[in-house]
Coordinates of N, CA and C in Angstrom, one line a residue:
X636 N -49.3 0.1 -79.4 CA -50.6 -0.1 -78.8 C -51.5 -1.0 -79.5
X637 N -52.3 -1.7 -78.8 CA -53.2 -2.7 -79.4 C -54.5 -2.1 -79.8
X638 N -55.0 -2.5 -80.9 CA -56.3 -2.0 -81.5 C -57.0 -3.3 -81.9
X639 N -58.2 -3.4 -81.4 CA -59.2 -4.4 -81.8 C -60.4 -3.8 -82.4
X640 N -60.9 -4.3 -83.5 CA -62.0 -3.8 -84.2 C -63.0 -4.9 -84.4
X641 N -64.2 -4.7 -83.8 CA -65.3 -5.7 -84.0 C -66.2 -5.2 -85.2
X642 N -66.4 -6.1 -86.2 CA -67.2 -5.9 -87.3 C -68.5 -6.6 -87.3
X643 N -69.6 -5.9 -87.6 CA -70.8 -6.6 -87.5 C -71.0 -7.7 -88.4
X644 N -71.7 -8.8 -87.9 CA -71.9 -10.0 -88.7 C -70.6 -10.8 -89.1
X645 N -69.6 -10.5 -88.4 CA -68.3 -11.2 -88.7 C -67.9 -11.8 -87.3
X646 N -67.4 -13.1 -87.4 CA -67.2 -13.8 -86.1 C -65.8 -13.4 -85.5
X647 N -64.9 -13.1 -86.3 CA -63.6 -12.6 -85.9 C -63.3 -11.2 -85.8
X648 N -62.6 -10.7 -84.9 CA -62.2 -9.3 -84.7 C -61.0 -9.1 -85.6
X649 N -60.7 -7.8 -85.9 CA -59.5 -7.4 -86.4 C -58.6 -6.9 -85.3
X650 N -57.4 -7.4 -85.2 CA -56.6 -7.0 -84.1 C -55.1 -6.7 -84.8
X651 N -54.6 -5.6 -84.2 CA -53.2 -5.2 -84.8 C -52.5 -4.3 -83.7
X652 N -51.2 -4.3 -83.9 CA -50.5 -3.3 -83.0 C -50.2 -2.1 -83.9
X653 N -50.5 -0.9 -83.3 CA -50.4 0.4 -84.0 C -49.3 1.2 -83.3
X654 N -48.6 2.0 -84.1 CA -47.7 3.1 -83.5 C -48.4 4.3 -83.2
X655 N -49.7 4.5 -83.5 CA -50.5 5.6 -83.2 C -50.8 5.7 -81.6
X656 N -51.0 6.8 -81.1 CA -51.4 7.0 -79.7 C -52.8 6.7 -79.6
X657 N -53.3 6.6 -78.2 CA -54.7 6.4 -78.0 C -55.6 7.7 -78.6
X658 N -55.0 8.8 -78.3 CA -55.7 10.0 -78.8 C -55.9 10.1 -80.3
X659 N -54.7 9.7 -81.0 CA -54.9 9.7 -82.5 C -55.9 8.7 -82.9
X660 N -55.9 7.5 -82.4 CA -56.9 6.5 -82.9 C -58.3 7.0 -82.5
X661 N -58.5 7.5 -81.3 CA -59.8 8.0 -80.8 C -60.4 9.1 -81.7
X662 N -59.4 10.1 -82.2 CA -59.7 11.1 -83.0 C -60.2 10.7 -84.4
X663 N -59.4 9.6 -84.9 CA -59.8 9.1 -86.2 C -61.0 8.4 -86.1
X664 N -61.4 7.7 -85.1 CA -62.6 6.9 -84.9 C -63.8 8.0 -84.8
X665 N -63.6 9.1 -84.0 CA -64.7 10.1 -83.9 C -64.9 10.7 -85.2
X666 N -63.9 11.1 -85.9 CA -64.1 11.7 -87.2 C -64.8 10.9 -88.2
X667 N -64.5 9.5 -88.3 CA -65.1 8.7 -89.1 C -66.6 8.5 -88.9
X668 N -66.9 8.4 -87.5 CA -68.4 8.2 -87.1 C -69.1 9.5 -87.5
X669 N -68.5 10.6 -87.3 CA -69.2 11.9 -87.6 C -69.4 12.1 -89.0
X670 N -68.3 11.8 -89.8 CA -68.5 12.1 -91.3 C -69.0 10.9 -92.1
X671 N -69.1 9.7 -91.5 CA -69.6 8.6 -92.2 C -68.4 8.0 -93.1
X672 N -68.8 7.1 -93.9 CA -67.8 6.5 -94.9 C -66.9 5.4 -94.3
X673 N -65.6 5.7 -94.2 CA -64.7 4.7 -93.7 C -63.9 5.0 -92.6
X674 N -63.4 4.1 -91.8 CA -62.4 4.3 -90.8 C -61.1 3.8 -91.3
X675 N -60.1 4.5 -91.3 CA -58.8 4.2 -91.9 C -57.7 4.2 -90.7
X676 N -57.1 3.1 -90.5 CA -56.0 3.0 -89.4 C -54.8 2.2 -90.0
X677 N -53.6 2.4 -89.4 CA -52.5 1.7 -89.9 C -51.8 1.0 -88.7
X678 N -51.2 -0.1 -89.1 CA -50.5 -0.9 -88.0 C -49.0 -0.4 -88.0
X679 N -48.2 -1.0 -87.1 CA -46.9 -0.5 -86.9 C -45.9 -1.1 -88.1
X680 N -46.5 -1.9 -89.0 CA -45.7 -2.5 -90.1 C -46.1 -1.7 -91.4
X681 N -46.9 -0.7 -91.3 CA -47.3 0.0 -92.5 C -48.5 -0.5 -93.2
X682 N -49.2 -1.5 -92.8 CA -50.4 -1.9 -93.4 C -51.7 -1.1 -93.0
X683 N -52.4 -0.8 -94.0 CA -53.7 0.0 -93.8 C -54.9 -0.9 -93.5
X684 N -55.7 -0.5 -92.6 CA -57.0 -1.2 -92.3 C -58.1 -0.2 -92.6
X685 N -59.0 -0.5 -93.5 CA -60.2 0.3 -93.9 C -61.4 -0.5 -93.7
X686 N -62.2 0.1 -92.7 CA -63.5 -0.6 -92.3 C -64.6 0.4 -92.6
X687 N -65.6 0.0 -93.2 CA -66.9 0.9 -93.4 C -67.5 1.2 -92.0
X688 N -67.7 2.5 -91.8 CA -68.4 2.8 -90.5 C -69.6 2.2 -90.2
X689 N -70.4 2.0 -91.2 CA -71.7 1.3 -91.0 C -71.5 -0.2 -90.4
X690 N -70.4 -0.8 -90.6 CA -70.2 -2.1 -90.4 C -69.5 -2.3 -88.9
X691 N -69.1 -1.1 -88.3 CA -68.4 -1.1 -87.1 C -69.3 -1.7 -85.9
X692 N -68.7 -2.6 -85.2 CA -69.5 -3.1 -83.9 C -68.9 -2.5 -82.7
X693 N -67.5 -2.6 -82.6 CA -66.9 -1.9 -81.4 C -65.4 -1.7 -81.7
X694 N -64.8 -0.9 -81.0 CA -63.4 -0.6 -81.1 C -62.7 -0.7 -79.8
X695 N -61.7 -1.5 -79.6 CA -61.1 -1.6 -78.3 C -59.7 -0.9 -78.5
X696 N -59.4 0.1 -77.7 CA -58.1 0.7 -77.8 C -57.3 0.5 -76.5
X697 N -56.1 -0.1 -76.5 CA -55.5 -0.2 -75.2 C -53.9 -0.5 -75.4
X698 N -53.3 -0.4 -74.3 CA -51.9 -0.7 -74.2 C -51.6 -2.3 -74.5
X699 N -50.5 -2.5 -75.1 CA -50.1 -3.9 -75.3 C -49.8 -4.6 -73.8
X700 N -50.4 -5.7 -73.6 CA -50.1 -6.3 -72.3 C -48.7 -7.0 -72.4
X701 N -48.0 -6.8 -71.3 CA -46.6 -7.4 -71.3 C -46.8 -8.9 -71.1
X702 N -45.8 -9.7 -71.7 CA -45.8 -11.0 -71.7 C -45.5 -11.5 -70.2
X703 N -46.2 -12.4 -69.6 CA -45.9 -12.9 -68.3 C -45.1 -14.1 -68.3
X704 N -44.1 -14.1 -67.4 CA -43.2 -15.2 -67.4 C -43.3 -15.8 -66.0
X705 N -43.3 -17.1 -65.9 CA -43.2 -17.8 -64.6 C -44.6 -18.1 -64.1
X706 N -44.7 -18.4 -62.9 CA -45.9 -18.8 -62.2 C -46.5 -17.8 -61.3
X707 N -46.0 -16.6 -61.2 CA -46.5 -15.5 -60.3 C -47.8 -15.1 -60.7
X708 N -48.5 -14.5 -59.8 CA -49.9 -13.9 -60.0 C -49.8 -12.5 -59.6
X709 N -50.7 -11.7 -60.2 CA -50.7 -10.3 -59.9 C -51.9 -9.9 -59.1

């Protein structure tokens, strides 16, 4: 699943593929916002992403879009 994190006052977002489910990521985000401190998530290669909750701008959680091949439209 794709996770994108917007950080305040930073032009680029943090984007990665995660093996966690939508519910797992949502629960981690809700707990981090409630408790303060940091949000910790991991990508599917084992790397850890740690973002201070005070710096969070937005979090986009969604399925990975399939690569499109050819000239067809949907």
